[in-house]
PDB file of C-alpha atoms and ligand atoms in Angstrom:
ATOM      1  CA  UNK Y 961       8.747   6.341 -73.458  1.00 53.00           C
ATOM      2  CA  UNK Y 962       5.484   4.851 -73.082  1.00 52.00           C
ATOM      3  CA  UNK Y 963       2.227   6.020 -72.129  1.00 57.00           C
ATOM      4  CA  UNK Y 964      -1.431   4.084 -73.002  1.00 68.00           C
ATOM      5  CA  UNK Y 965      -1.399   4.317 -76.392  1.00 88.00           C
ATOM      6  CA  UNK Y 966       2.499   5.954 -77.882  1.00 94.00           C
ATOM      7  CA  UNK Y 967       5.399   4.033 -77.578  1.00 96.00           C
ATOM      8  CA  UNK Y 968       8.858   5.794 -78.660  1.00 97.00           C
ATOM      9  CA  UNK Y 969      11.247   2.695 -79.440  1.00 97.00           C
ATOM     10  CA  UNK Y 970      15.382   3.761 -79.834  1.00 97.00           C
ATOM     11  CA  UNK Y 971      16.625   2.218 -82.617  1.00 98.00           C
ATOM     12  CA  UNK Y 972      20.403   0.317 -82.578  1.00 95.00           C
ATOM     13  CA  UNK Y 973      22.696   2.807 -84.438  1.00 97.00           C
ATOM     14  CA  UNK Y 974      20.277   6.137 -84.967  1.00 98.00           C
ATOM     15  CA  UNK Y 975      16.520   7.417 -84.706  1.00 98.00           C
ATOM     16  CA  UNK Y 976      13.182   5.777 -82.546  1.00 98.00           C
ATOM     17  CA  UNK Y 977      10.398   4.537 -83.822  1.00 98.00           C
ATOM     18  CA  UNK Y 978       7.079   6.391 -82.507  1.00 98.00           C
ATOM     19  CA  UNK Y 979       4.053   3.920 -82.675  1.00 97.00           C
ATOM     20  CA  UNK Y 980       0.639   4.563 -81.533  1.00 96.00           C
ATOM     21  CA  UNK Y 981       0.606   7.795 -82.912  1.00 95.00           C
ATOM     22  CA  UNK Y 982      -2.044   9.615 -85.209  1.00 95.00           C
ATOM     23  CA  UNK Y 983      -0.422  12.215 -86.816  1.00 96.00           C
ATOM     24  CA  UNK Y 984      -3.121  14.129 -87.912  1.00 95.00           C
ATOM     25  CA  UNK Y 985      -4.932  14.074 -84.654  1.00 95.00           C
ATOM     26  CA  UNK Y 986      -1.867  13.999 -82.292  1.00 96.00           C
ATOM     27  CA  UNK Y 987      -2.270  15.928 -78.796  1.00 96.00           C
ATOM     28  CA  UNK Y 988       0.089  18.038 -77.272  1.00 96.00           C
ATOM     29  CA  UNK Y 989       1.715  15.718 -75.200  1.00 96.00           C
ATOM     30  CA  UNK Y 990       2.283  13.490 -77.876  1.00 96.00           C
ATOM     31  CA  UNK Y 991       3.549  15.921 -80.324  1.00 97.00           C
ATOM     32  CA  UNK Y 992       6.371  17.113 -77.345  1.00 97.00           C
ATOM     33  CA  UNK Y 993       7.612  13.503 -77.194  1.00 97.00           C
ATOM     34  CA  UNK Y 994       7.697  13.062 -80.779  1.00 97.00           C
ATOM     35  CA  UNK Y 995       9.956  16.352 -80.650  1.00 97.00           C
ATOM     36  CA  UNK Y 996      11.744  15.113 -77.057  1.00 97.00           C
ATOM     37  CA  UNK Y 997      12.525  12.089 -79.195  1.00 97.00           C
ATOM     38  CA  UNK Y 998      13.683  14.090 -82.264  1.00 98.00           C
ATOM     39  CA  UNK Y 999      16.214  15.659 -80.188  1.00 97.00           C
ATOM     40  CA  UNK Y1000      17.315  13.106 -78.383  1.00 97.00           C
ATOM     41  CA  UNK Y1001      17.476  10.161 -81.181  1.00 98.00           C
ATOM     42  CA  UNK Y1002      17.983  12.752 -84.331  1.00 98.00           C
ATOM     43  CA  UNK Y1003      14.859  11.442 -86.188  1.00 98.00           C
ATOM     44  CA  UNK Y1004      11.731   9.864 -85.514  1.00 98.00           C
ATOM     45  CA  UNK Y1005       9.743   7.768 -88.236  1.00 98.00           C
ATOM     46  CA  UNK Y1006       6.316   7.203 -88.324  1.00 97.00           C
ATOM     47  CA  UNK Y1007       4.146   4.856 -90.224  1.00 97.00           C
ATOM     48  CA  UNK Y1008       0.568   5.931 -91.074  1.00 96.00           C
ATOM     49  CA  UNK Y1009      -1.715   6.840 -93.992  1.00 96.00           C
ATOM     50  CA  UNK Y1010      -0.383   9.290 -96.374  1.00 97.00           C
ATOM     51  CA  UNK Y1011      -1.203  13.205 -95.284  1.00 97.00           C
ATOM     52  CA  UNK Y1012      -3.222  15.749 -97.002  1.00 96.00           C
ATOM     53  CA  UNK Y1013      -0.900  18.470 -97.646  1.00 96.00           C
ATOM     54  CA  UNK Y1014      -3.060  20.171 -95.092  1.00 96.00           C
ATOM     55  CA  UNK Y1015      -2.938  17.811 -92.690  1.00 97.00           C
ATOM     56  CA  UNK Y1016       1.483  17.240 -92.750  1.00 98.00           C
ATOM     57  CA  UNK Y1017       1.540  21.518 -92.621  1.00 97.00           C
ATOM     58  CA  UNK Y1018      -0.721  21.367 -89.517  1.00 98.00           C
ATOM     59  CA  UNK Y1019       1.980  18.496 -88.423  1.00 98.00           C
ATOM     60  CA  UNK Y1020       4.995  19.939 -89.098  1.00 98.00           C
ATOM     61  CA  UNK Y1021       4.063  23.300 -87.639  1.00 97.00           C
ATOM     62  CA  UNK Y1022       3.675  21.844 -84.121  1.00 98.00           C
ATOM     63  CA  UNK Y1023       6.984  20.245 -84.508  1.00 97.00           C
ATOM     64  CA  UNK Y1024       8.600  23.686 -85.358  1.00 96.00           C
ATOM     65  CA  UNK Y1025       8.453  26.583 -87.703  1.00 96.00           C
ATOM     66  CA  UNK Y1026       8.486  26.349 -90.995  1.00 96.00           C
ATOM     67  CA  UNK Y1027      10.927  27.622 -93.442  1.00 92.00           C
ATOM     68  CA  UNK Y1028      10.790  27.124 -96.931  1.00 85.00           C
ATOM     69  CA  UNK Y1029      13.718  25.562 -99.711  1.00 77.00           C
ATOM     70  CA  UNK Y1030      15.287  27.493-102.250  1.00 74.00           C
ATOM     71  CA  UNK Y1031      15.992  24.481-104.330  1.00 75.00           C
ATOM     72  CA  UNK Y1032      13.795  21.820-104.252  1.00 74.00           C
ATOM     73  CA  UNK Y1033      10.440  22.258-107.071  1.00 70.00           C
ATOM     74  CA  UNK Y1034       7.296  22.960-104.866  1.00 72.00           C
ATOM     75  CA  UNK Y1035       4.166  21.536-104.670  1.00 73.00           C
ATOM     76  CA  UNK Y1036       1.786  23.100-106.813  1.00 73.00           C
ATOM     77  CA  UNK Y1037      -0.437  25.358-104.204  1.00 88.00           C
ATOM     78  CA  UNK Y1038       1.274  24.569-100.906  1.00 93.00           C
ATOM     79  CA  UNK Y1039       4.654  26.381-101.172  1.00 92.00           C
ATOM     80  CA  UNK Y1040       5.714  24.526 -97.710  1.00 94.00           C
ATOM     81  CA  UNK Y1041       5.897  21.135 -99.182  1.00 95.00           C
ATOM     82  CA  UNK Y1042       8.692  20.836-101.760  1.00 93.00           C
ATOM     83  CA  UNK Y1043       8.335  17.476-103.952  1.00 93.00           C
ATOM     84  CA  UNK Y1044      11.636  14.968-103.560  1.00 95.00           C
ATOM     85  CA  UNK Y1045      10.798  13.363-106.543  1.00 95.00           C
ATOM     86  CA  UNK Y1046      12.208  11.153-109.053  1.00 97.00           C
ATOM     87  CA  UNK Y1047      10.632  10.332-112.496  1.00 97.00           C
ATOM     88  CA  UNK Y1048      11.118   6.354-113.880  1.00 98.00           C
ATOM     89  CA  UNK Y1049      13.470   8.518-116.475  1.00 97.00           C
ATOM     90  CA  UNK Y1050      15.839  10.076-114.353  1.00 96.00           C
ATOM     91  CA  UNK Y1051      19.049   8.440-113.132  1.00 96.00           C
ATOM     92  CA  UNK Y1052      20.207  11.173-110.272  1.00 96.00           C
ATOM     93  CA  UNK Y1053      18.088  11.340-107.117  1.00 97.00           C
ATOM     94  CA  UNK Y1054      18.216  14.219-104.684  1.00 95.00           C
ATOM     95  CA  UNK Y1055      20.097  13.443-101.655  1.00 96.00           C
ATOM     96  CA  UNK Y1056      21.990  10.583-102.667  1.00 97.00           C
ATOM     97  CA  UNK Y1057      25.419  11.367-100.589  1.00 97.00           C
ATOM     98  CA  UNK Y1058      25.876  11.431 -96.791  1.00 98.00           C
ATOM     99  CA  UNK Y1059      24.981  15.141 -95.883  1.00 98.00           C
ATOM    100  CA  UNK Y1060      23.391  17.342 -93.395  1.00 97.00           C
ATOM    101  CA  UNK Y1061      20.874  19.964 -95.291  1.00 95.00           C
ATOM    102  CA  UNK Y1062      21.380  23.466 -95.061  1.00 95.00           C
ATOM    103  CA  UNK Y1063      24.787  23.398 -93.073  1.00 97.00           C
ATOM    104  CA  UNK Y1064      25.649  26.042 -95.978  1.00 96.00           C
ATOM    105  CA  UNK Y1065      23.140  28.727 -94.117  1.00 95.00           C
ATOM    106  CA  UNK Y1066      24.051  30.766 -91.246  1.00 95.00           C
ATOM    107  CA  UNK Y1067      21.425  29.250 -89.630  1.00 95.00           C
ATOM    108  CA  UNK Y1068      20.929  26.067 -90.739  1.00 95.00           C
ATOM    109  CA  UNK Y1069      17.159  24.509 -90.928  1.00 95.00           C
ATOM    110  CA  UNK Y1070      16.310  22.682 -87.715  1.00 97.00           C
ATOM    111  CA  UNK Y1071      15.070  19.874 -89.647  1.00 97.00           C
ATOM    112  CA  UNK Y1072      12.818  18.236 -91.666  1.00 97.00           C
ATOM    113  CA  UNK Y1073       9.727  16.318 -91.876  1.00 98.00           C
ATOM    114  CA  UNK Y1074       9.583  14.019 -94.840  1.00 98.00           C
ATOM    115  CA  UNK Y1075       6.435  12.125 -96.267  1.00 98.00           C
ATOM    116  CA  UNK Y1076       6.309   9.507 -98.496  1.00 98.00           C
ATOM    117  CA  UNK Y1077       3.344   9.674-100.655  1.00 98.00           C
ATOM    118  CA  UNK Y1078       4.922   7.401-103.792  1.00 98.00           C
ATOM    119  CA  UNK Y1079       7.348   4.883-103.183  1.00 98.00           C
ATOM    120  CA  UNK Y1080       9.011   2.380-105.763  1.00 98.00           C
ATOM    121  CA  UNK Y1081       8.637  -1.517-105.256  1.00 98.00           C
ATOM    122  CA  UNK Y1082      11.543  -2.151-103.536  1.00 98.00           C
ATOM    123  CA  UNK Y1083      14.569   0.416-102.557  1.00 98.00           C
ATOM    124  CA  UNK Y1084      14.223   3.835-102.150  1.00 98.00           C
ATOM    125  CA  UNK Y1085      15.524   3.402 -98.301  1.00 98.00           C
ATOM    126  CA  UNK Y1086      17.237   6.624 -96.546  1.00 98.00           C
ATOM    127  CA  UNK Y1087      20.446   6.071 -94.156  1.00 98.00           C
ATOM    128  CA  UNK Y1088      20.476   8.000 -91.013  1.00 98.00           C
ATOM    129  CA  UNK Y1089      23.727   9.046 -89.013  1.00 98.00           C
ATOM    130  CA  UNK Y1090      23.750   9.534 -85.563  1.00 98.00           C
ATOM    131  CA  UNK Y1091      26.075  12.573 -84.854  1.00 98.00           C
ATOM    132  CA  UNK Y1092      25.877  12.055 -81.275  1.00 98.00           C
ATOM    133  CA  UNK Y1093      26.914   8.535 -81.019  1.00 98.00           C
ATOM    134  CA  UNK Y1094      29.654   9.365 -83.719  1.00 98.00           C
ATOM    135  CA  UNK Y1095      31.049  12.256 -81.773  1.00 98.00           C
ATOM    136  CA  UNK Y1096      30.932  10.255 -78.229  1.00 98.00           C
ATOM    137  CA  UNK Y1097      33.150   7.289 -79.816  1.00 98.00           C
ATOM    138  CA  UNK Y1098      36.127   9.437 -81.169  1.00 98.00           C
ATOM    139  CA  UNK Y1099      39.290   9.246 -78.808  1.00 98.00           C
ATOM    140  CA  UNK Y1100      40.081  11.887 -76.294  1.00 98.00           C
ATOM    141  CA  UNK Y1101      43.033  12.864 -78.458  1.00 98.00           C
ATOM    142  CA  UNK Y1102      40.120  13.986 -81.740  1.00 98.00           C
ATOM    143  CA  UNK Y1103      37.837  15.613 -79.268  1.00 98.00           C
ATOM    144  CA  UNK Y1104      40.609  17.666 -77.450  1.00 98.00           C
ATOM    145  CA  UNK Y1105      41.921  18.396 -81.350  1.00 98.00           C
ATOM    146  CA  UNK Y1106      38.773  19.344 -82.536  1.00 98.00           C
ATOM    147  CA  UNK Y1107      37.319  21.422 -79.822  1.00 98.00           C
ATOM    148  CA  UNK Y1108      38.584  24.730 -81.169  1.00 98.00           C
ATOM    149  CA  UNK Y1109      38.290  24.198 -84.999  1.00 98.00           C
ATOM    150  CA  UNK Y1110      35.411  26.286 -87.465  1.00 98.00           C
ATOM    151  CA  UNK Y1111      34.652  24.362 -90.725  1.00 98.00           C
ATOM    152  CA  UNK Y1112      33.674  26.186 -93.696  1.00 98.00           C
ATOM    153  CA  UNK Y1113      30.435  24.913 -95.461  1.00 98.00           C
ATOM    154  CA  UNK Y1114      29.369  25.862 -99.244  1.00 97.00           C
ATOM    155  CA  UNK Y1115      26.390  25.125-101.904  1.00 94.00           C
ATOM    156  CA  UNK Y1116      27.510  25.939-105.105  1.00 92.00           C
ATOM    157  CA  UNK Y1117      29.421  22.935-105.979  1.00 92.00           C
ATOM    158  CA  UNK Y1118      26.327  20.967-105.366  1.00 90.00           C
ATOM    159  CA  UNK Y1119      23.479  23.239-106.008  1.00 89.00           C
ATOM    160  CA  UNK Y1120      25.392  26.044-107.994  1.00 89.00           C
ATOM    161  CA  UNK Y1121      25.162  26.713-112.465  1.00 87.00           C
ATOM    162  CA  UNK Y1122      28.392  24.431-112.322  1.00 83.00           C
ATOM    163  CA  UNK Y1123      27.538  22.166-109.815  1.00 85.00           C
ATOM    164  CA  UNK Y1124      26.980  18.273-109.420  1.00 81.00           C
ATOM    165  CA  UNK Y1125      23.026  18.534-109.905  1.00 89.00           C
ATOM    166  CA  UNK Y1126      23.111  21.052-112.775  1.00 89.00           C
ATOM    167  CA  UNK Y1127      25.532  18.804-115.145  1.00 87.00           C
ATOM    168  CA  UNK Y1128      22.875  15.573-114.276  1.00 90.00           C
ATOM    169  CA  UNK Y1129      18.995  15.583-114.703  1.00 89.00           C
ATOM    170  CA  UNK Y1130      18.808  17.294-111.861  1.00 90.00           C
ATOM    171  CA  UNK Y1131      19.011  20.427-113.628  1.00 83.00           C
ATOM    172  CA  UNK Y1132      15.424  21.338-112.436  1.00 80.00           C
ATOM    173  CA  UNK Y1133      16.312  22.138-109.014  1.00 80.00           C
ATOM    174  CA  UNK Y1134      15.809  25.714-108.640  1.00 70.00           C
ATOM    175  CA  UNK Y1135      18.273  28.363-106.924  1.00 73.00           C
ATOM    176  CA  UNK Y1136      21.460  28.125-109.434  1.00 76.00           C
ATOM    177  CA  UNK Y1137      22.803  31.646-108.332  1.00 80.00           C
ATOM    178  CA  UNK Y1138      21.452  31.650-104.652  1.00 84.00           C
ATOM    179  CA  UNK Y1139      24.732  30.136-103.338  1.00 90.00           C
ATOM    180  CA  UNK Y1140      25.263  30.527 -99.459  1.00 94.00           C
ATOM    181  CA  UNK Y1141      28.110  29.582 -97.865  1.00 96.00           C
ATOM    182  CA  UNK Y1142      28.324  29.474 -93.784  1.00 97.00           C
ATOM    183  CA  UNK Y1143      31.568  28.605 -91.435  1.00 98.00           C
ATOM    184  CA  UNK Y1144      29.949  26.889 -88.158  1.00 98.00           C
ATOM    185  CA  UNK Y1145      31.986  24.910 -85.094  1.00 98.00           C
ATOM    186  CA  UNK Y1146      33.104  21.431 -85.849  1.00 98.00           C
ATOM    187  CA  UNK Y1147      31.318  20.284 -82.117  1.00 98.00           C
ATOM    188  CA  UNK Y1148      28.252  21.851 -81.642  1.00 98.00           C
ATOM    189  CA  UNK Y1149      26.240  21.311 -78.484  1.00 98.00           C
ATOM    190  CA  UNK Y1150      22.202  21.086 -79.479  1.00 97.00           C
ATOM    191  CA  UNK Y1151      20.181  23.639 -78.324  1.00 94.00           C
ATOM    192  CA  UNK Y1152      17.531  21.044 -77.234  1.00 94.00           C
ATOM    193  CA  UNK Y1153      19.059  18.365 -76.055  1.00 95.00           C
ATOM    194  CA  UNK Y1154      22.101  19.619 -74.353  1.00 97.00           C
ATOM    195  CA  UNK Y1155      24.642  16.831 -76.245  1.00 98.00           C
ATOM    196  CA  UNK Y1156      27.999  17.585 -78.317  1.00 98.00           C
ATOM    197  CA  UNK Y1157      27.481  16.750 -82.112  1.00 98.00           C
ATOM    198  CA  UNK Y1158      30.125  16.254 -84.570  1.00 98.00           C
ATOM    199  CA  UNK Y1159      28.901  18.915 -87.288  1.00 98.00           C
ATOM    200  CA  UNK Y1160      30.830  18.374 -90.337  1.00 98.00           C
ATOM    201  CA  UNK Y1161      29.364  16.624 -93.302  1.00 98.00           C
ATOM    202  CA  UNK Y1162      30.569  14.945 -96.440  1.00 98.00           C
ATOM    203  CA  UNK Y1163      28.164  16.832 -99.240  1.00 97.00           C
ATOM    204  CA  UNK Y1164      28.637  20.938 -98.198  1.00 97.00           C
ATOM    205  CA  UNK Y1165      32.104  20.937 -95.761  1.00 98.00           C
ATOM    206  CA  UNK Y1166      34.597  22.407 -97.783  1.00 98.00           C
ATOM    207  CA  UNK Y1167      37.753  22.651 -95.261  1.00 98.00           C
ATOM    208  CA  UNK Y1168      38.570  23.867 -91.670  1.00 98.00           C
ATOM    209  CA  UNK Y1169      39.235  27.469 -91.115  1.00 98.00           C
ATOM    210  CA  UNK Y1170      43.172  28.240 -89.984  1.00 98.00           C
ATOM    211  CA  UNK Y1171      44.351  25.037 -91.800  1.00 98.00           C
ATOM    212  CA  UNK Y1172      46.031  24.639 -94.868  1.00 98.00           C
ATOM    213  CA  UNK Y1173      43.321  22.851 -97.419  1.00 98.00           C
ATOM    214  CA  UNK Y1174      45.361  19.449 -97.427  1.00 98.00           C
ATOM    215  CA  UNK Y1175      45.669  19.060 -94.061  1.00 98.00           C
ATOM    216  CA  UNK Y1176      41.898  20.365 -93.438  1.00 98.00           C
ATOM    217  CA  UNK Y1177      41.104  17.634 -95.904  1.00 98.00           C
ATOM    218  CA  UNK Y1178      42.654  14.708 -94.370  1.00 98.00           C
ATOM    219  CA  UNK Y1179      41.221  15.741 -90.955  1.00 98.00           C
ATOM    220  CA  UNK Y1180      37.874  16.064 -92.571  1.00 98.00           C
ATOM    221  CA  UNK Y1181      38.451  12.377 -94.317  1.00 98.00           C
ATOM    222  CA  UNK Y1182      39.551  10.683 -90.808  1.00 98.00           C
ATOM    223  CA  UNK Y1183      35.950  12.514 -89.472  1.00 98.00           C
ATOM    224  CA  UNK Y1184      34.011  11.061 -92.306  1.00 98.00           C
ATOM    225  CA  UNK Y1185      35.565   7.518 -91.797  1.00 98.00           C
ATOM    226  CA  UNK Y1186      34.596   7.699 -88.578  1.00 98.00           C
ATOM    227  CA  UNK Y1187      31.388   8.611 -88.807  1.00 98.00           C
ATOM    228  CA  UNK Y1188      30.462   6.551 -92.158  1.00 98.00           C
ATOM    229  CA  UNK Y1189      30.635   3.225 -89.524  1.00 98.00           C
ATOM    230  CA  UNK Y1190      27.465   1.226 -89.811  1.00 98.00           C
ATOM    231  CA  UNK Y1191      27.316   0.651 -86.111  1.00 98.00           C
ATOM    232  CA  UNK Y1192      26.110   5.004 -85.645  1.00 98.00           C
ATOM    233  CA  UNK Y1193      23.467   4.339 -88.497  1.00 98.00           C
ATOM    234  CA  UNK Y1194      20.017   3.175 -89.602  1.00 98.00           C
ATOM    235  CA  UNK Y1195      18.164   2.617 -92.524  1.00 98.00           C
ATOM    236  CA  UNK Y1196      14.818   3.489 -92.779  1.00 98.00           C
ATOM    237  CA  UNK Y1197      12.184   1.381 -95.680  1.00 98.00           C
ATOM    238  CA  UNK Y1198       9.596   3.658 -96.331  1.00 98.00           C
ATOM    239  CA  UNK Y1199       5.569   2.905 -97.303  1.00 98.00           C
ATOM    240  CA  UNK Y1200       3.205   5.319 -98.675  1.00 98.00           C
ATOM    241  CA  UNK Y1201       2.085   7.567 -95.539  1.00 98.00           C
ATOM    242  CA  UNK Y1202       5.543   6.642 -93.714  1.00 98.00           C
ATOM    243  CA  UNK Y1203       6.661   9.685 -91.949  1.00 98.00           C
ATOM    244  CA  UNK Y1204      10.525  11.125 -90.979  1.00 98.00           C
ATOM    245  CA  UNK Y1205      11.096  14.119 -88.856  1.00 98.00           C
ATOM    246  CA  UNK Y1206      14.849  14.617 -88.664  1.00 98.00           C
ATOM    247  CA  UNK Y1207      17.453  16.745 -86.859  1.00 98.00           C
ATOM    248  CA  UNK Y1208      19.737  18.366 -88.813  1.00 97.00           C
ATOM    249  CA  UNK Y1209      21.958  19.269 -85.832  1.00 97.00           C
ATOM    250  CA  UNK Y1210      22.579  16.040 -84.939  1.00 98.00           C
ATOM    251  CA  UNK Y1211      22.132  13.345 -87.985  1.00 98.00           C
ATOM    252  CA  UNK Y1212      23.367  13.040 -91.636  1.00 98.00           C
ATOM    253  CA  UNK Y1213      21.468  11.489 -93.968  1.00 98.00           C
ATOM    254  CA  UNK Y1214      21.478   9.202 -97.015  1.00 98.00           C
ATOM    255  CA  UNK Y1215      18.743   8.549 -99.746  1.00 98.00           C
ATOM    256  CA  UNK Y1216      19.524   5.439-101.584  1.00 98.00           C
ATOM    257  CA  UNK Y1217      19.638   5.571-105.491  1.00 98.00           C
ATOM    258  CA  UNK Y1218      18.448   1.852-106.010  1.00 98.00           C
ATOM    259  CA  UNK Y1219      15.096   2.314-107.556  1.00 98.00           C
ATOM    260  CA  UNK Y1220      16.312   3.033-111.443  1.00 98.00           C
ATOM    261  CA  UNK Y1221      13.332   3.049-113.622  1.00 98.00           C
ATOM    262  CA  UNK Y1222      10.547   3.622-111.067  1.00 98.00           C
ATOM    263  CA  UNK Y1223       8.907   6.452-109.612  1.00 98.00           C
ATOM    264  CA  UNK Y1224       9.101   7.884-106.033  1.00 98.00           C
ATOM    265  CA  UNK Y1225       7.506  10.933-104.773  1.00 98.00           C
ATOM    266  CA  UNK Y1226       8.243  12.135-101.466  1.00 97.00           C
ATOM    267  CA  UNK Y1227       6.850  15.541 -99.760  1.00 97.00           C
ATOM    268  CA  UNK Y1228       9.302  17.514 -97.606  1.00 96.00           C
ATOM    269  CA  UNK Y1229       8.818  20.362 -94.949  1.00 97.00           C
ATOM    270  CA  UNK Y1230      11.647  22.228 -93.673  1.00 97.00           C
ATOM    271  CA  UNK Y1231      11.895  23.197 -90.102  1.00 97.00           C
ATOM    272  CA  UNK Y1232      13.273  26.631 -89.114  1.00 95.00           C
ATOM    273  CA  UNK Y1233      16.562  26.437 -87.199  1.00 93.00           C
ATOM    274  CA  UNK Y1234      18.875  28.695 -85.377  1.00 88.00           C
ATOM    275  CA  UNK Y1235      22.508  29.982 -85.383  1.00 90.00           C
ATOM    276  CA  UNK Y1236      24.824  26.902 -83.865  1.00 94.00           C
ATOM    277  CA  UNK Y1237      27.458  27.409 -80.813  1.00 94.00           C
TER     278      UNK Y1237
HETATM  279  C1  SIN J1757      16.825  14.467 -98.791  1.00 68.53           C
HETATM  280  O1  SIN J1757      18.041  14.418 -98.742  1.00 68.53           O
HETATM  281  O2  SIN J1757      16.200  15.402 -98.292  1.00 68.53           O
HETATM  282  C2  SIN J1757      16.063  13.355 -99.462  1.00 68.53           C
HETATM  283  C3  SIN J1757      15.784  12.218 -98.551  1.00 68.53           C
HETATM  284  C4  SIN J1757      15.004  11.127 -99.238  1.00 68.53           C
HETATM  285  O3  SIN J1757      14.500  11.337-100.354  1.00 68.53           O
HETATM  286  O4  SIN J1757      14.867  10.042 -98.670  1.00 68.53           O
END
């Protein structure tokens, strides 16, 4: 889409980039095809000068409602903004597996809008998967197999008092006992844009309800394969100020761990979402 000043570019694999946009002083119109392109691309980045905290609410809340994480520490008087952050001393980063957030809720967030306000000197990229494009290339055979099938989606093994972040330090995300767990349809259609979206994800899918946990695991493996192609993805290089407003209903995402020994500092608001069909 064009119009005098925005321009929304698709990207090969996943995403569109939006240029010509202010985000702070975005009209209407703009702010619809930002969310138009959201739906239909499952992220949009934006590069501009870093946000007041202010300023990326005000954003975000014309993009959707907000909701806010359990898990992630939050920034010191704007409970809306958690801080994805990683200190030059810590070897774990937050995010750094293919996953889809909040698929463990009932109703999963919409989405998010992430800022980057400190990046390192090089790295620090996120991977985006395009669940669209990864559901529209499986045979006939995996569609018409899959059509039926529930997954079953946990937290606690990642976010739990056992879990992968508590035994790293990571151990500062919040939310140790608030565990949900959720069982959503493997193909969901998005409520915005109408499409079919493969909706099973690495990080928080734990099996396939009805199937014996083997066999829900090696169907869950050939999905994953599938999906973990590099032609359905893109990588995104972020700058202080650069701006990410993602779907999770139709994306996964990856942060890359690349950056040991330097500090990044990104500022996250979740987007309320709805229950999936
Ligand atoms: C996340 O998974 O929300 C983190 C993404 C990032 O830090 O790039």
């Amino acid at each position: 889409m064009h119009t005098d000043t925005l321009a929304i570019r698709p990207l090969e694999g996943c995403g569109a980039l939006v240029e010509g946009i202010d985000a702070a002083r975005a009209t209407d119109a703009e702010i619809d095809a930002v969310r138009a392109a959201v739906y239909d691309r499952g992220v949009a980045f934006l590069h501009g000068a870093v946000l007041t905290p202010e300023a990326q609410i005000a954003f975000a809340k014309r993009i959707g409602p907000i909701v806010v994480n359990r898990y992630f520490p939050k920034t010191e008087r704007y409970p809306e903004i958690a801080k994805v952050e990683k200190a030059e001393a810590q070897t774990t980063n937050i995010g750094g597996g293919w996953h889809t957030d909040h698929s463990y809720d009932t109703c999963p967030a919409m989405g998010s809008v992430l800022m980057a306000v400190v990046t390192p000197p090089t790295g620090g990229d996120t991977l985006f998967a395009n669940m669209y494009a990864a559901y529209d290339a499986l045979s006939d055979e995996m569609k018409a197999k899959i059509a039926p099938l529930k997954a079953h989606h946990a937290s606690a093994h990642v976010f739990g008092e056992a879990s992968v972040y508590a035994q790293t330090d990571r151990a500062d995300l919040a939310g140790h006992k608030d565990t949900p767990e959720a069982i959503h349809p493997v193909v969901i259609t998005h409520p915005g844009s109408g499409k079919k979206a493969l909706y099973v994800n690495p990080s928080f899918t734990t099996g396939i309800v009805g199937m014996a946990p083997d066999e829900g695991r090696a169907l869950l493996m050939e999905l994953y394969a599938h999906a973990m192609q590099p032609r359905f993805h893109t990588r995104f290089s972020w700058a202080p100020g650069s701006i990410a407003i993602w779907d999770n209903r139709a994306t996964w995402h990856f942060a890359m761990n690349d950056y040991q020994g330097h500090y990044r500092l990104m500022h996250r608001i979740t987007l309320d979402g709805g229950p999936l069909s």
